[in-house]
Amino acid sequence: MLKNNSINCLNLISKLFRNSQKPFAIIKCSNSTTIDPNNDYLINTEQNGIRNIILNHTKTRNSLSLDMMSTLVEAITNNKDDPKLRSIVLSANGQVFSAGHNLKELTDEKGIDYHKTVFRKSTELMTSIISSPVPVIAKINGLAAAAGCQLIATCDIIVCSEHSSFSTPGANFGIFCSTPGIAIGRSVPKATAMHMLLTGFPLTAKEAYTSGLVTKVVPEDQLDLEVATICEAISAKSRSVVSLGKQFYYKQISQGIYDAYKLGEEIMVMNINLPDGQEGINSFAQKRKPKWS
């Protein structure tokens, strides 16, 4: 009965959270894997269930060009259903995490159709983070500006060093940070978001933490340890349960409270009847560590 319930639950979950993105080439995860080592934009490695994606185009301050965003989408979604994958960490080389969109791609010579392609790809990048079945963690040690700030604000957990800063200065260049404001406006109070968007003034790491833009601020020499601790805590939990919980969070956050609770009832019943849901209950009752499927 439990097996049949589990199949039904997974079918219902699939209907609720079906991902419309096209799959990319699958590269099997191993204990330690380097993915696409010749990539001009990223350093992409995977070890012990943690995928580390490092923005590595410092000559453009890791700008989110069309090629950079396409590469990021592939890196995030590649082999995402591998049960060994437990978390994804986004970080960057250089003093700038990302300066945002590459303005050279937004000139009138490129044309409106090209501009539409750029922002369509940007939306695909942000939604790939939201729809990822595993948590995506941003690790920042520098400036995240404009669409770069949008990128980190879209992540599930954001950890930064004390030297980090965050800004949306687009209006200074005649381009209001409208799409970055979508992610930022869902992370911080209206007054903080509008101050960032209207003035272009940056938030310090402390201000970003106080406003709710980032999860935690640590000294630079503790940044790697803090992120490793978070990843370890996630890896100790059931992947299927974490995935279900993450997708439900983003589903319910856009709903009214009554609809959210109605959906929450269904999700809780699904969760309880998953194999790992029952394993968790039984392990608690038997005072032992759970053995996740």
XYZ file of C-alpha atoms in Angstrom:
293
model
C 0.000 0.000 0.000
C 2.792 2.402 0.880
C 4.475 1.790 -2.471
C 1.264 2.535 -4.371
C 0.669 5.641 -2.283
C 4.186 6.800 -3.039
C 3.679 6.391 -6.788
C 0.411 8.317 -6.601
C 2.063 11.042 -4.544
C 4.923 11.411 -6.993
C 2.494 11.586 -9.897
C 0.576 14.367 -8.171
C 3.787 16.195 -7.320
C 4.856 15.970 -10.937
C 1.588 17.548 -12.054
C 1.937 20.343 -9.515
C 5.570 21.165 -10.175
C 6.204 20.058 -13.764
C 9.329 21.740 -15.120
C 8.883 22.993 -18.672
C 12.589 23.472 -19.416
C 14.270 21.313 -22.054
C 16.893 18.906 -20.705
C 20.562 19.372 -21.481
C 23.231 16.763 -22.071
C 23.600 14.454 -19.108
C 26.972 14.045 -17.476
C 26.953 11.363 -14.814
C 27.992 12.610 -11.388
C 30.896 10.909 -9.726
C 32.554 11.476 -6.393
C 34.574 14.251 -8.018
C 33.749 15.512 -11.496
C 34.774 18.487 -13.600
C 32.059 19.460 -16.051
C 32.938 21.210 -19.327
C 36.522 22.157 -18.352
C 37.028 24.225 -21.536
C 34.157 26.593 -20.804
C 35.103 30.265 -21.217
C 32.580 31.500 -18.683
C 32.410 29.043 -15.802
C 34.429 26.665 -13.690
C 32.030 23.839 -12.964
C 32.935 21.010 -10.577
C 30.996 18.463 -8.584
C 32.081 16.569 -5.505
C 30.196 14.662 -2.810
C 26.832 15.792 -4.134
C 27.746 19.501 -4.224
C 27.927 21.221 -7.607
C 30.157 24.305 -7.523
C 29.519 26.749 -10.358
C 32.051 29.590 -10.414
C 31.529 32.593 -12.679
C 34.919 33.078 -14.309
C 34.718 35.851 -16.904
C 36.508 38.541 -14.936
C 37.381 40.642 -17.996
C 33.686 41.580 -18.220
C 33.238 41.578 -14.434
C 31.302 38.322 -14.841
C 28.590 40.137 -16.790
C 25.467 38.189 -17.630
C 25.893 38.147 -21.384
C 23.642 35.917 -23.445
C 26.389 33.293 -23.628
C 27.081 33.509 -19.895
C 23.403 33.082 -19.052
C 22.986 30.177 -21.485
C 25.988 28.468 -19.928
C 24.647 29.077 -16.423
C 21.249 27.609 -17.289
C 22.906 24.488 -18.647
C 25.179 24.176 -15.608
C 22.249 24.505 -13.185
C 19.861 22.171 -15.000
C 22.349 19.592 -16.244
C 21.649 16.155 -14.770
C 19.489 17.827 -12.111
C 17.530 14.654 -11.350
C 20.612 12.638 -10.385
C 19.844 11.505 -6.806
C 23.489 12.080 -5.846
C 23.146 15.814 -6.521
C 22.195 17.514 -3.242
C 22.978 21.219 -3.625
C 24.360 23.806 -6.044
C 26.701 26.630 -5.012
C 27.072 29.749 -7.182
C 30.190 31.871 -6.630
C 32.555 33.988 -8.713
C 36.196 34.757 -9.282
C 37.325 38.372 -9.078
C 36.196 41.317 -6.968
C 32.804 41.486 -8.705
C 30.362 38.606 -8.367
C 28.519 39.947 -11.395
C 28.044 43.455 -12.763
C 24.747 42.487 -14.403
C 23.805 42.423 -18.071
C 26.467 43.143 -20.657
C 25.435 46.609 -21.901
C 27.207 46.015 -25.222
C 24.417 43.563 -26.009
C 21.736 46.179 -25.378
C 22.693 48.728 -28.035
C 20.238 49.591 -30.813
C 22.543 47.942 -33.360
C 21.580 44.583 -31.860
C 17.904 45.195 -32.483
C 14.749 44.623 -30.470
C 14.515 40.910 -31.277
C 17.989 40.358 -29.841
C 17.074 42.384 -26.748
C 13.990 40.201 -26.275
C 16.192 37.115 -26.508
C 18.517 38.465 -23.815
C 15.744 39.104 -21.309
C 13.955 35.879 -22.172
C 17.173 34.028 -21.364
C 17.492 36.021 -18.136
C 14.031 34.860 -17.096
C 14.976 31.288 -17.987
C 18.060 31.581 -15.781
C 16.136 32.878 -12.779
C 13.360 30.315 -13.103
C 15.914 27.501 -13.470
C 17.087 28.352 -9.958
C 13.557 28.401 -8.574
C 12.598 25.128 -10.263
C 15.834 23.331 -9.396
C 14.957 20.263 -7.291
C 17.948 20.955 -5.027
C 18.770 24.126 -3.100
C 20.848 26.749 -4.895
C 23.199 28.674 -2.607
C 24.870 31.960 -3.544
C 28.352 32.589 -2.117
C 29.352 36.229 -2.594
C 32.665 37.927 -1.912
C 32.390 41.232 -3.771
C 29.863 43.359 -5.640
C 26.615 41.972 -7.028
C 25.022 44.660 -9.196
C 21.874 44.980 -11.324
C 21.050 41.560 -12.851
C 23.917 40.156 -10.766
C 21.999 41.270 -7.689
C 18.865 39.755 -9.207
C 20.734 36.478 -9.634
C 21.776 36.196 -6.005
C 18.384 37.380 -4.723
C 16.771 34.524 -6.668
C 18.896 31.883 -4.927
C 17.454 29.905 -2.020
C 20.209 30.777 0.448
C 22.622 33.717 0.156
C 25.852 33.886 2.164
C 28.281 36.763 1.739
C 31.506 38.106 3.165
C 31.731 41.367 5.094
C 33.322 42.971 2.022
C 30.329 42.326 -0.238
C 27.902 44.944 -1.527
C 24.686 44.938 -3.530
C 23.246 47.515 -5.892
C 20.779 48.166 -8.701
C 22.314 51.207 -10.454
C 20.605 50.796 -13.828
C 18.762 54.128 -13.675
C 22.182 55.830 -13.630
C 22.666 54.544 -17.191
C 19.131 55.138 -18.411
C 17.962 51.553 -17.815
C 15.780 51.143 -14.729
C 16.473 47.799 -13.015
C 12.934 46.539 -13.529
C 13.642 42.805 -13.723
C 16.194 42.875 -10.866
C 13.460 44.608 -8.863
C 11.261 41.521 -9.221
C 13.649 39.379 -7.171
C 14.753 42.168 -4.838
C 11.182 43.315 -4.190
C 10.344 39.800 -3.036
C 13.308 39.727 -0.676
C 13.329 43.109 1.074
C 10.754 45.658 2.276
C 9.359 48.085 -0.303
C 11.216 51.078 1.114
C 14.571 49.308 0.834
C 13.866 48.031 -2.672
C 12.763 51.437 -3.929
C 15.762 53.145 -2.333
C 18.067 50.739 -4.167
C 16.206 51.048 -7.469
C 15.690 54.816 -7.452
C 19.069 55.974 -6.144
C 21.417 53.223 -7.287
C 23.116 53.436 -3.905
C 24.582 50.088 -2.776
C 23.752 48.143 0.345
C 26.636 47.050 2.515
C 26.771 43.417 3.584
C 25.387 44.373 6.997
C 22.553 46.397 5.449
C 21.762 43.549 3.067
C 21.511 41.144 6.007
C 19.368 43.516 8.077
C 16.980 44.043 5.166
C 16.673 40.330 4.436
C 18.456 40.293 1.087
C 21.106 37.858 2.328
C 20.911 34.949 4.719
C 24.167 35.410 6.581
C 27.276 37.604 6.650
C 30.600 36.099 7.723
C 34.261 37.141 7.658
C 35.888 36.427 4.314
C 38.068 33.660 5.731
C 34.975 31.844 7.028
C 32.918 32.052 3.843
C 33.870 28.634 2.464
C 33.342 26.944 5.832
C 29.923 28.504 6.308
C 28.706 27.395 2.888
C 30.177 23.917 3.412
C 28.296 23.661 6.716
C 25.028 24.595 4.997
C 25.588 22.059 2.217
C 26.401 19.354 4.757
C 23.166 20.057 6.635
C 21.169 19.804 3.398
C 22.922 16.583 2.364
C 21.964 14.973 5.677
C 18.286 15.255 4.774
C 16.102 13.379 2.309
C 16.545 14.736 -1.204
C 12.947 13.944 -2.152
C 11.585 15.709 0.930
C 13.800 18.785 0.422
C 12.792 18.951 -3.237
C 9.101 18.684 -2.426
C 9.389 21.330 0.278
C 11.284 23.772 -1.931
C 8.844 23.495 -4.828
C 5.863 23.891 -2.494
C 7.382 27.011 -0.934
C 7.620 28.795 -4.295
C 4.178 27.564 -5.317
C 2.414 28.802 -2.198
C 4.254 32.113 -1.845
C 2.366 33.526 -4.847
C -1.028 32.339 -3.599
C -3.519 33.811 -1.159
C -3.319 32.404 2.351
C -6.446 30.233 2.040
C -5.288 28.646 -1.221
C -1.827 28.187 0.261
C -3.199 26.268 3.234
C -5.400 24.134 0.983
C -2.391 23.181 -1.131
C -0.346 22.731 2.049
C -2.774 20.083 3.297
C -2.250 18.070 0.107
C 1.531 18.450 0.223
C 1.758 17.367 3.871
C -0.222 14.218 3.112
C 1.995 13.525 0.100
C 5.122 14.070 2.190
C 3.987 11.772 4.970
C 3.246 9.002 2.478
C 6.552 9.210 0.658
C 8.949 6.392 1.589
C 11.290 8.910 3.227
C 8.374 10.477 5.069
C 7.540 7.150 6.686
C 11.224 6.411 7.259
C 11.603 9.700 9.099
C 8.611 9.002 11.324
C 9.753 5.458 12.082
C 13.340 6.489 12.793
C 12.122 9.148 15.211
C 9.909 6.640 17.027
C 12.718 4.076 17.125
C 15.330 6.659 18.205
C 17.715 5.945 15.346
C 19.181 7.804 12.413
C 17.008 7.702 9.288
C 18.130 5.826 6.199
C 16.874 7.868 3.272
C 15.952 6.195 0.020
